[in-house]
PDB file of C-alpha atoms in Angstrom:
ATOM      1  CA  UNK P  76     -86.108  22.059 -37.471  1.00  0.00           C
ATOM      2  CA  UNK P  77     -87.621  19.334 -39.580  1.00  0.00           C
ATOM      3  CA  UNK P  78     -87.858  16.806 -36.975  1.00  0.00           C
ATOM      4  CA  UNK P  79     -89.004  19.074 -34.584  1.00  0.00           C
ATOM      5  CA  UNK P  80     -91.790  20.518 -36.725  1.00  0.00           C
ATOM      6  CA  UNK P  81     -92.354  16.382 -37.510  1.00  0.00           C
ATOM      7  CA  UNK P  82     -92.654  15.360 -33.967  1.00  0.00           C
ATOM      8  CA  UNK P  83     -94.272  18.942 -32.931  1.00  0.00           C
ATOM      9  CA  UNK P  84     -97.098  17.791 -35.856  1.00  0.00           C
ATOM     10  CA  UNK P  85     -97.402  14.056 -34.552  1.00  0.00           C
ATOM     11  CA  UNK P  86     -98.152  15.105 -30.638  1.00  0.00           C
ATOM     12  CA  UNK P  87    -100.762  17.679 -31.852  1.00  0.00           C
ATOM     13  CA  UNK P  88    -102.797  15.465 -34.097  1.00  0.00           C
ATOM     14  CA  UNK P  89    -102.804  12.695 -31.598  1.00  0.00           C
ATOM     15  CA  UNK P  90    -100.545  10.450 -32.787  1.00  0.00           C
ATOM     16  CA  UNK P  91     -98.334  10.814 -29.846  1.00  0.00           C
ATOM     17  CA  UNK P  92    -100.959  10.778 -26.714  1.00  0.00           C
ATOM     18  CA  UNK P  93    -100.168  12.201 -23.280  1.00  0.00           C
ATOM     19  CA  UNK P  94     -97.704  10.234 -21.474  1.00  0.00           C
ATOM     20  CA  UNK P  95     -96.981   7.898 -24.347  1.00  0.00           C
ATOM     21  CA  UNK P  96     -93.232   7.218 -24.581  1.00  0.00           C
ATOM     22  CA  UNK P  97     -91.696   9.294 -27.793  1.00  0.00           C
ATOM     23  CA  UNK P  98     -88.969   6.626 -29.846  1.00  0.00           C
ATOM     24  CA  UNK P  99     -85.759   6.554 -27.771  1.00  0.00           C
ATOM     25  CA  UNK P 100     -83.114   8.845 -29.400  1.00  0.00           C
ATOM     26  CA  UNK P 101     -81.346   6.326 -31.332  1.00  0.00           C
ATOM     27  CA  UNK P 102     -84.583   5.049 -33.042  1.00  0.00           C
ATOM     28  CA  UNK P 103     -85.285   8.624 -33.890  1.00  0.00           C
ATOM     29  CA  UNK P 104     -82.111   8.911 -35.339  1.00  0.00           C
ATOM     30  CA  UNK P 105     -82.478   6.042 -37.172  1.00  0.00           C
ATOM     31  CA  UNK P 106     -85.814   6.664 -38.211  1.00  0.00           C
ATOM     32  CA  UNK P 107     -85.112  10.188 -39.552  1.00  0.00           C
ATOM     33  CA  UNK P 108     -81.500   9.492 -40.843  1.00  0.00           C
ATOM     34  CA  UNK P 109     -80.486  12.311 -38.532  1.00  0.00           C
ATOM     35  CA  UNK P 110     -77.351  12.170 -35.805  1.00  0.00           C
ATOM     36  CA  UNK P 111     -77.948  11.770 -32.041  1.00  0.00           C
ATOM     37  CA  UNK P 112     -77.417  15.912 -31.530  1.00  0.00           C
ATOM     38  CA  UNK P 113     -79.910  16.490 -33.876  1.00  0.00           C
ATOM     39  CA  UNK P 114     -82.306  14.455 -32.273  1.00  0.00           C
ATOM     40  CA  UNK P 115     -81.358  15.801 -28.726  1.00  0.00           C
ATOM     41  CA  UNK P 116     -81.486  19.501 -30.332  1.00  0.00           C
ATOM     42  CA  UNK P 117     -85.077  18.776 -31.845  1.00  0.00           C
ATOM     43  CA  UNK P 118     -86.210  16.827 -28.141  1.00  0.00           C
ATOM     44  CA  UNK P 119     -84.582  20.148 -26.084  1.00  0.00           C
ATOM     45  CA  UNK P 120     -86.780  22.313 -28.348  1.00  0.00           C
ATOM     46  CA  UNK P 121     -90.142  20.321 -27.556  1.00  0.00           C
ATOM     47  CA  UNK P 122     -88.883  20.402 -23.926  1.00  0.00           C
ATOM     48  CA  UNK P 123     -89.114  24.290 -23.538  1.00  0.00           C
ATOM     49  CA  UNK P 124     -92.165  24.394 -25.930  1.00  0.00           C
ATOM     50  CA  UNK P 125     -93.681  22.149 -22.961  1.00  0.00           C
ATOM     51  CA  UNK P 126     -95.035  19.069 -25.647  1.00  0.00           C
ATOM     52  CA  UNK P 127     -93.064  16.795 -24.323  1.00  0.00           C
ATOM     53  CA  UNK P 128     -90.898  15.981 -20.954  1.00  0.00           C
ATOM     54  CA  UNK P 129     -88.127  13.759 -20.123  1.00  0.00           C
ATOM     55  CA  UNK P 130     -87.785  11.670 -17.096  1.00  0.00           C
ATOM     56  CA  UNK P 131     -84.076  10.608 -16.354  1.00  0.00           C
ATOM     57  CA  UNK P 132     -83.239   6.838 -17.735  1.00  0.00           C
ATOM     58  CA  UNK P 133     -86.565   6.509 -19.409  1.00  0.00           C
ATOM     59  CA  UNK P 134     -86.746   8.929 -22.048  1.00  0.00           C
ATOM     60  CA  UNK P 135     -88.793  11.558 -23.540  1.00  0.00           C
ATOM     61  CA  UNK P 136     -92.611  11.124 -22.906  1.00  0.00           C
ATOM     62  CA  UNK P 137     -95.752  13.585 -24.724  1.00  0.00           C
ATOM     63  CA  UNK P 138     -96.664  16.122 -22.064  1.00  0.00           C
ATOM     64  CA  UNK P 139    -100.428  16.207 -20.749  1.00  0.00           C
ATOM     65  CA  UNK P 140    -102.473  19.463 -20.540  1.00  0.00           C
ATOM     66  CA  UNK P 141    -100.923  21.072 -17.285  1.00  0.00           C
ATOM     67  CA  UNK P 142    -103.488  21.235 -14.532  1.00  0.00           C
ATOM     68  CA  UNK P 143    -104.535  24.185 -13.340  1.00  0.00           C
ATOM     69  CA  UNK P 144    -103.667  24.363  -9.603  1.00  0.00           C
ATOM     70  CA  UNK P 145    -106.002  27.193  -7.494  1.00  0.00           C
ATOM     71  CA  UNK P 146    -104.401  26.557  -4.061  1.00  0.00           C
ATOM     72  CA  UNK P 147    -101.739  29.305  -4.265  1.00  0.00           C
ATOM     73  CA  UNK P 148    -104.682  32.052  -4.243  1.00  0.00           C
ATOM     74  CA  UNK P 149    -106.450  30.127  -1.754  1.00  0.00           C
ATOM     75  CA  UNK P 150    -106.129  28.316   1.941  1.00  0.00           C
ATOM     76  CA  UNK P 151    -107.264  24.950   0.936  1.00  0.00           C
ATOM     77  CA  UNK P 152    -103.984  22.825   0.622  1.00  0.00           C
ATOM     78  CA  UNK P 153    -102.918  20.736  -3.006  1.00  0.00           C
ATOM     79  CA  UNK P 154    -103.538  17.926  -2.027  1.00  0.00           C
ATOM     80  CA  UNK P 155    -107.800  18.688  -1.745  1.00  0.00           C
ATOM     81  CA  UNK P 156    -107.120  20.833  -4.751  1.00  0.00           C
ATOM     82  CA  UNK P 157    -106.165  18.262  -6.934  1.00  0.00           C
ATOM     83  CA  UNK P 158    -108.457  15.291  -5.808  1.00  0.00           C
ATOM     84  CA  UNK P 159    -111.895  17.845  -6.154  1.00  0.00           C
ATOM     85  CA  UNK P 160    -110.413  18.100  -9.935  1.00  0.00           C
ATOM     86  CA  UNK P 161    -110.377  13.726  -9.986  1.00  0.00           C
ATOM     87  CA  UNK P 162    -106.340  13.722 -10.093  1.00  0.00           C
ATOM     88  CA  UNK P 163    -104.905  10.105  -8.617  1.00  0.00           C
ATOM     89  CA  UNK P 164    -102.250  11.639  -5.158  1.00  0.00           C
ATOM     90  CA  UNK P 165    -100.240   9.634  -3.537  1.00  0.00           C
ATOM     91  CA  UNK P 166     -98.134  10.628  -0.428  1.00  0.00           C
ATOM     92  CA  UNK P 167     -95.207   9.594   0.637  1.00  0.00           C
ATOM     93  CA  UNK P 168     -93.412  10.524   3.886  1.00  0.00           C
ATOM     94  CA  UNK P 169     -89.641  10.961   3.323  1.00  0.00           C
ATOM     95  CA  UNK P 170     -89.237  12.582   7.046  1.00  0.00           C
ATOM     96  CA  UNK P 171     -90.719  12.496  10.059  1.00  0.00           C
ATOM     97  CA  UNK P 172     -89.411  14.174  13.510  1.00  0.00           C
ATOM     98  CA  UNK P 173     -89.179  16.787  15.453  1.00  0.00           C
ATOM     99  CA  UNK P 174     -86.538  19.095  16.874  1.00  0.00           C
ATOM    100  CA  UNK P 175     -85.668  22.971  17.605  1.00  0.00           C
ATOM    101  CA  UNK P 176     -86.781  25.794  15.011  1.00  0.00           C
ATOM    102  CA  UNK P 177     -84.248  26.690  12.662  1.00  0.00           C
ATOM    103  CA  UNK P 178     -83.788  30.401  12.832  1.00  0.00           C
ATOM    104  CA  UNK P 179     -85.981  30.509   9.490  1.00  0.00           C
ATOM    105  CA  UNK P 180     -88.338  28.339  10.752  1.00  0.00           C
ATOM    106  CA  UNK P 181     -88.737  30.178  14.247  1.00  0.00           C
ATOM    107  CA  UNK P 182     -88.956  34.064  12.075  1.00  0.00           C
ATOM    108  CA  UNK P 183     -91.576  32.456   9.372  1.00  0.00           C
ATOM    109  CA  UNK P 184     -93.080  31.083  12.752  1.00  0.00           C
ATOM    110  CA  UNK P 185     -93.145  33.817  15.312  1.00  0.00           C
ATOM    111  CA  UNK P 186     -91.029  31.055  17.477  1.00  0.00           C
ATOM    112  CA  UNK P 187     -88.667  32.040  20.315  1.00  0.00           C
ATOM    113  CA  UNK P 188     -85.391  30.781  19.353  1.00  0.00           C
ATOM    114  CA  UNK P 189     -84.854  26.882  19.550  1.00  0.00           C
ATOM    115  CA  UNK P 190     -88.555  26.450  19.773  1.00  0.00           C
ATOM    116  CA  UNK P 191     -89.647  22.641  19.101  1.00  0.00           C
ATOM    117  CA  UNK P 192     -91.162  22.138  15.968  1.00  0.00           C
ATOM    118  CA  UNK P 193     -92.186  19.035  14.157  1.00  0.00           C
ATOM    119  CA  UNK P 194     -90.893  18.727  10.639  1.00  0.00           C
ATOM    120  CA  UNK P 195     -92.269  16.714   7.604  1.00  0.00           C
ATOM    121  CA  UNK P 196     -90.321  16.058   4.324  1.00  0.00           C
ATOM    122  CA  UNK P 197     -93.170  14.462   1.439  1.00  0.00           C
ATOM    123  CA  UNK P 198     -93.106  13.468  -1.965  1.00  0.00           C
ATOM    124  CA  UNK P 199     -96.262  13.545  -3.497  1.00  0.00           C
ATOM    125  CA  UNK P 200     -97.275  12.011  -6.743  1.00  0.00           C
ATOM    126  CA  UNK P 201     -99.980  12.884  -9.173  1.00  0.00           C
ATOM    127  CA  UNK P 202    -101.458  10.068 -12.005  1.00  0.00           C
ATOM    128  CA  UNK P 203     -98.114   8.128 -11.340  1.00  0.00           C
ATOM    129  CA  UNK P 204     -96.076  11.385 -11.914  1.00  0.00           C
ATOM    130  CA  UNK P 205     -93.804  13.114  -9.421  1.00  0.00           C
ATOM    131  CA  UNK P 206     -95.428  16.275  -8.949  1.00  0.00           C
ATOM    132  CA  UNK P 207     -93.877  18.194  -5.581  1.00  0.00           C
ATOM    133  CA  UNK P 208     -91.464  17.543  -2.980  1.00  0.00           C
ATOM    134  CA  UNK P 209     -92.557  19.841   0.089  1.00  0.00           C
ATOM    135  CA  UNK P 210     -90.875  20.816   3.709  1.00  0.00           C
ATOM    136  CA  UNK P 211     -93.037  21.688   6.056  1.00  0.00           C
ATOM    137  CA  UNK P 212     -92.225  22.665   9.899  1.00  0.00           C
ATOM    138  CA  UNK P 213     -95.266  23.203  12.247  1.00  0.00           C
ATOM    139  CA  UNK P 214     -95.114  24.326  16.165  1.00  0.00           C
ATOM    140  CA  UNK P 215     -95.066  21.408  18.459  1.00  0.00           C
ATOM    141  CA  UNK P 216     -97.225  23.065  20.870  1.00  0.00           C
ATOM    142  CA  UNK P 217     -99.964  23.377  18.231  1.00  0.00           C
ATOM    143  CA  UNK P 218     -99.350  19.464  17.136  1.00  0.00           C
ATOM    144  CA  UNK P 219     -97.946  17.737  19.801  1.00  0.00           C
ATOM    145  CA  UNK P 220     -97.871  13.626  18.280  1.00  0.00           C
ATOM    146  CA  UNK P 221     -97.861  14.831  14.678  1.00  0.00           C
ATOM    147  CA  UNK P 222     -94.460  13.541  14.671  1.00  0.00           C
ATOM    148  CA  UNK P 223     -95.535   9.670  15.129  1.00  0.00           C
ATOM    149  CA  UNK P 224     -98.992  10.428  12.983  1.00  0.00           C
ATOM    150  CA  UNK P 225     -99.839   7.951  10.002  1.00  0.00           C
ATOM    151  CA  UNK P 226     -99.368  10.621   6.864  1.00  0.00           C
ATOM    152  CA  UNK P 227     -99.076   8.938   4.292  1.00  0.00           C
ATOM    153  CA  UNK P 228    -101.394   9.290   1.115  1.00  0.00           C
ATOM    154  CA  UNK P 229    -103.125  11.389   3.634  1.00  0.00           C
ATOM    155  CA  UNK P 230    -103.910  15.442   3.526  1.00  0.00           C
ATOM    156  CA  UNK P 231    -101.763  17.575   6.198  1.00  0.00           C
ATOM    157  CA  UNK P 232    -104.413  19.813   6.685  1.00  0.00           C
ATOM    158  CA  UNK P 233    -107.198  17.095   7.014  1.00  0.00           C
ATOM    159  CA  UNK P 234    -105.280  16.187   9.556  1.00  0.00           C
ATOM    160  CA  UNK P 235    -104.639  19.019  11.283  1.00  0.00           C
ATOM    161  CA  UNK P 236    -108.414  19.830  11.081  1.00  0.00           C
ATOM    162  CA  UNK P 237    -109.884  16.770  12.627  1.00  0.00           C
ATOM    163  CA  UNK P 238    -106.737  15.989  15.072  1.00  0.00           C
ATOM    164  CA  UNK P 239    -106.225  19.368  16.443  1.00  0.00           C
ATOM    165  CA  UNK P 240    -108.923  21.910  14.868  1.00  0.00           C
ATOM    166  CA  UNK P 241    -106.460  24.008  12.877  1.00  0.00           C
ATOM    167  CA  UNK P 242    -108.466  25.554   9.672  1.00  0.00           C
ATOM    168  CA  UNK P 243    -106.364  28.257   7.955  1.00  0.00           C
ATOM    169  CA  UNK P 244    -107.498  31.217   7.839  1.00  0.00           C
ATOM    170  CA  UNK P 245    -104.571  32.482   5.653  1.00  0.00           C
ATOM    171  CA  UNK P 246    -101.850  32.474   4.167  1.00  0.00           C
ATOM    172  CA  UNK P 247     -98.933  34.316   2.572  1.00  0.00           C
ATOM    173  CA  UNK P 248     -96.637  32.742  -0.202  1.00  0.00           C
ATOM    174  CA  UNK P 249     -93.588  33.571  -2.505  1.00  0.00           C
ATOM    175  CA  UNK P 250     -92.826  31.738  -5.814  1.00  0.00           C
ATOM    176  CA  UNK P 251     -89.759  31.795  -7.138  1.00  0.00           C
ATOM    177  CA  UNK P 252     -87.472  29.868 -10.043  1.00  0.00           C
ATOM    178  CA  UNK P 253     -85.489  27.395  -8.677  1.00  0.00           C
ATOM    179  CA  UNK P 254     -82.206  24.825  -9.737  1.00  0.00           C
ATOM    180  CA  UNK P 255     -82.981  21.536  -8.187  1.00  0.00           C
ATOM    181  CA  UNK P 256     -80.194  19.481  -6.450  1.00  0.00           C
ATOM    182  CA  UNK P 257     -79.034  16.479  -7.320  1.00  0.00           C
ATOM    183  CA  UNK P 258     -81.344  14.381  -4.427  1.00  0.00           C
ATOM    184  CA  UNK P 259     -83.952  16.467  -5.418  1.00  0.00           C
ATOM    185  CA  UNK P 260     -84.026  16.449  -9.464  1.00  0.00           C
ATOM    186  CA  UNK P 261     -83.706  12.170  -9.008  1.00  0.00           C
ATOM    187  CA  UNK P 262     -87.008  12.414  -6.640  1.00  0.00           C
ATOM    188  CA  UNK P 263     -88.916  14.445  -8.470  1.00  0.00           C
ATOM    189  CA  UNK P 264     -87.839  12.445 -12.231  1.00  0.00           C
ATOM    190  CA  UNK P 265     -86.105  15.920 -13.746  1.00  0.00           C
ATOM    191  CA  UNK P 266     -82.940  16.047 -15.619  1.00  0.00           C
ATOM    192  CA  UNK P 267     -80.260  18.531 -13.311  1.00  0.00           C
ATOM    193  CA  UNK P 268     -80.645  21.685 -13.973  1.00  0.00           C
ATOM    194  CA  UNK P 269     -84.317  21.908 -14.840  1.00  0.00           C
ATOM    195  CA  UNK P 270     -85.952  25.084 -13.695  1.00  0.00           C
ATOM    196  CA  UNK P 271     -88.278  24.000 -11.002  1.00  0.00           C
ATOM    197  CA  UNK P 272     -91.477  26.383  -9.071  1.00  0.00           C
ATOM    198  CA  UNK P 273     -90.575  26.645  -5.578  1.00  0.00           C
ATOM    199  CA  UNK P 274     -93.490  28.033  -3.269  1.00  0.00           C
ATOM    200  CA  UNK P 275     -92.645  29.525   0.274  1.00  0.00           C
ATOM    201  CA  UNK P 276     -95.802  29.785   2.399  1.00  0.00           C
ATOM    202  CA  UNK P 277     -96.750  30.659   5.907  1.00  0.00           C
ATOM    203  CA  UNK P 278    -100.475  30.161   7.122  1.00  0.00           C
ATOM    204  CA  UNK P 279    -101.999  31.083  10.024  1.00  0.00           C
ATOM    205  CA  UNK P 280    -105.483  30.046  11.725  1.00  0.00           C
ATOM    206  CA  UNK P 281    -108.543  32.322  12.791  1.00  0.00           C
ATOM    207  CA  UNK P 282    -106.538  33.648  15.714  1.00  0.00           C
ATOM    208  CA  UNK P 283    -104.076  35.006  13.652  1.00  0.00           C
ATOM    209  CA  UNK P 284    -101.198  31.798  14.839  1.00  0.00           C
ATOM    210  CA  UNK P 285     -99.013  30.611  12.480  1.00  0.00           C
ATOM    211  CA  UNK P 286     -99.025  27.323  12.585  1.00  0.00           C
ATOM    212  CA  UNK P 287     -97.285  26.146   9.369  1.00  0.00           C
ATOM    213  CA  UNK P 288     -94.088  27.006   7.525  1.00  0.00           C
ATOM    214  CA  UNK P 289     -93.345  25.370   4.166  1.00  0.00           C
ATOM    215  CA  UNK P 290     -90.874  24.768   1.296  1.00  0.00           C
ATOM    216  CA  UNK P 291     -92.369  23.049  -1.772  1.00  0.00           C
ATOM    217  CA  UNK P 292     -90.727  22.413  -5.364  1.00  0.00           C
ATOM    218  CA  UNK P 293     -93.045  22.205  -8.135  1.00  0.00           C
ATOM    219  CA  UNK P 294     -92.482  20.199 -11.460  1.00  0.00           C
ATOM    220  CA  UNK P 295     -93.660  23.685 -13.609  1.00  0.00           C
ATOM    221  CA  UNK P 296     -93.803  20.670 -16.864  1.00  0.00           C
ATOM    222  CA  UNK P 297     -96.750  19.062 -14.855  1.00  0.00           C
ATOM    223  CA  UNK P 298     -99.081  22.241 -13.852  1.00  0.00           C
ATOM    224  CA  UNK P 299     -99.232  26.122 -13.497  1.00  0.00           C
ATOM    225  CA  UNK P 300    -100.816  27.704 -11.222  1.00  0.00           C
ATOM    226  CA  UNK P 301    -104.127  30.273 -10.947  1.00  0.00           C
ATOM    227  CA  UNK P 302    -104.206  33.629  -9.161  1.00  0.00           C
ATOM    228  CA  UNK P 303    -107.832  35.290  -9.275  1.00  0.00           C
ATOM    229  CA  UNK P 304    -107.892  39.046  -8.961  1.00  0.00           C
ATOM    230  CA  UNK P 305    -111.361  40.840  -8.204  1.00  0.00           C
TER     231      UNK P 305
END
């Protein structure tokens, strides 16, 4: 409890700044005169109190004010979100391809079975940190090409507007708390087993098509999200 309160007091009067690297966890437990499972006690305790975060073979780092992410109560997508509030994204395109609708897929879809779709697989990264790792699957006959399109560091539904004139017009989405895998903890810089925010969502354009399915997991250390209700 002493070291926690210790570190707790050095991140909130600025000693510690966001992002800076804490002392690895035998220079803490040097520094303190304290054994390694204290110090990993004390650093666990910071973790769930959201001051710090840990990224795996790096070490504990001072966690930043979480953004405040409106695109779950709206149609815009998170990439536009977070670049109108000055945020640094990066893209990058794990998959790329197409192929016939999963049964999920062709229900979140209205797709007759075996349906082509094209399917995406992204990483995106916010102010050097991972931030989401989304699947997306989209009708082929709504984006036929958006297979062999250039998406990286680029907004889907940019893309979609000025290629093909898709604008949602809505959307539905589920969150949920999620366990990582293994691929997908290492991606996204979590330690296994970190509760992650995944977000279903199905949008549809002003004629009422659905023209996009996806799966995203959320880092919930690095933002939360805002629902308006009037």
């Amino acid at each position: 409890m002493q070291l926690m309160h210790s570190l707790r007091d050095r991140i909130t009067n600025g000693q510690y700044v966001a992002d800076q690297a804490l002392p690895s966890e035998a220079e803490l437990s040097e520094i303190y005169g304290v054994s390694r499972t204290v110090v990993r006690e004390a650093l666990a305790e910071l973790v769930q109190e959201r001051l710090i975060y840990k990224i795996k073979g790096k070490g504990a780092f001072v966690a930043p004010d979480r953004a405040e992410v409106r695109f779950v109560g709206s149609v815009t997508g998170s990439a536009a979100d977070l670049l109108a509030s000055g945020r640094r994204v990066m893209t990058t395109v794990l998959d790329q391809g197409g192929g016939p609708a999963s049964p999920e897929e062709a229900m979140a879809l209205n797709l007759g079975q075996d349906e082509p779709v094209v399917r995406l697989r992204r990483l995106r990264v916010v102010d050097g940190v991972p931030w989401l790792l989304v699947r997306t699957a989209l009708p082929e006959q709504y984006v036929p090409g958006l297979d062999r399109a250039k998406l990286e560091n680029r907004s889907l539904y940019e893309t979609l507007r000025r290629r093909y004139g898709i604008e949602a017009a809505g959307a539905d989405r589920w969150l949920e708390a999620v366990i990582p895998t293994a691929e997908e903890a290492n991606l996204l810089e979590v330690e296994p087993g970190t509760p992650l925010l995944g977000i279903e969502s199905v949008a549809w354009d002003k004629d009422g098509n659905r023209f996009e399915w996806y799966y995203a997991l959320h880092r919930s250390d690095q933002s939360r999200f805002y629902v308006g209700i009037r």
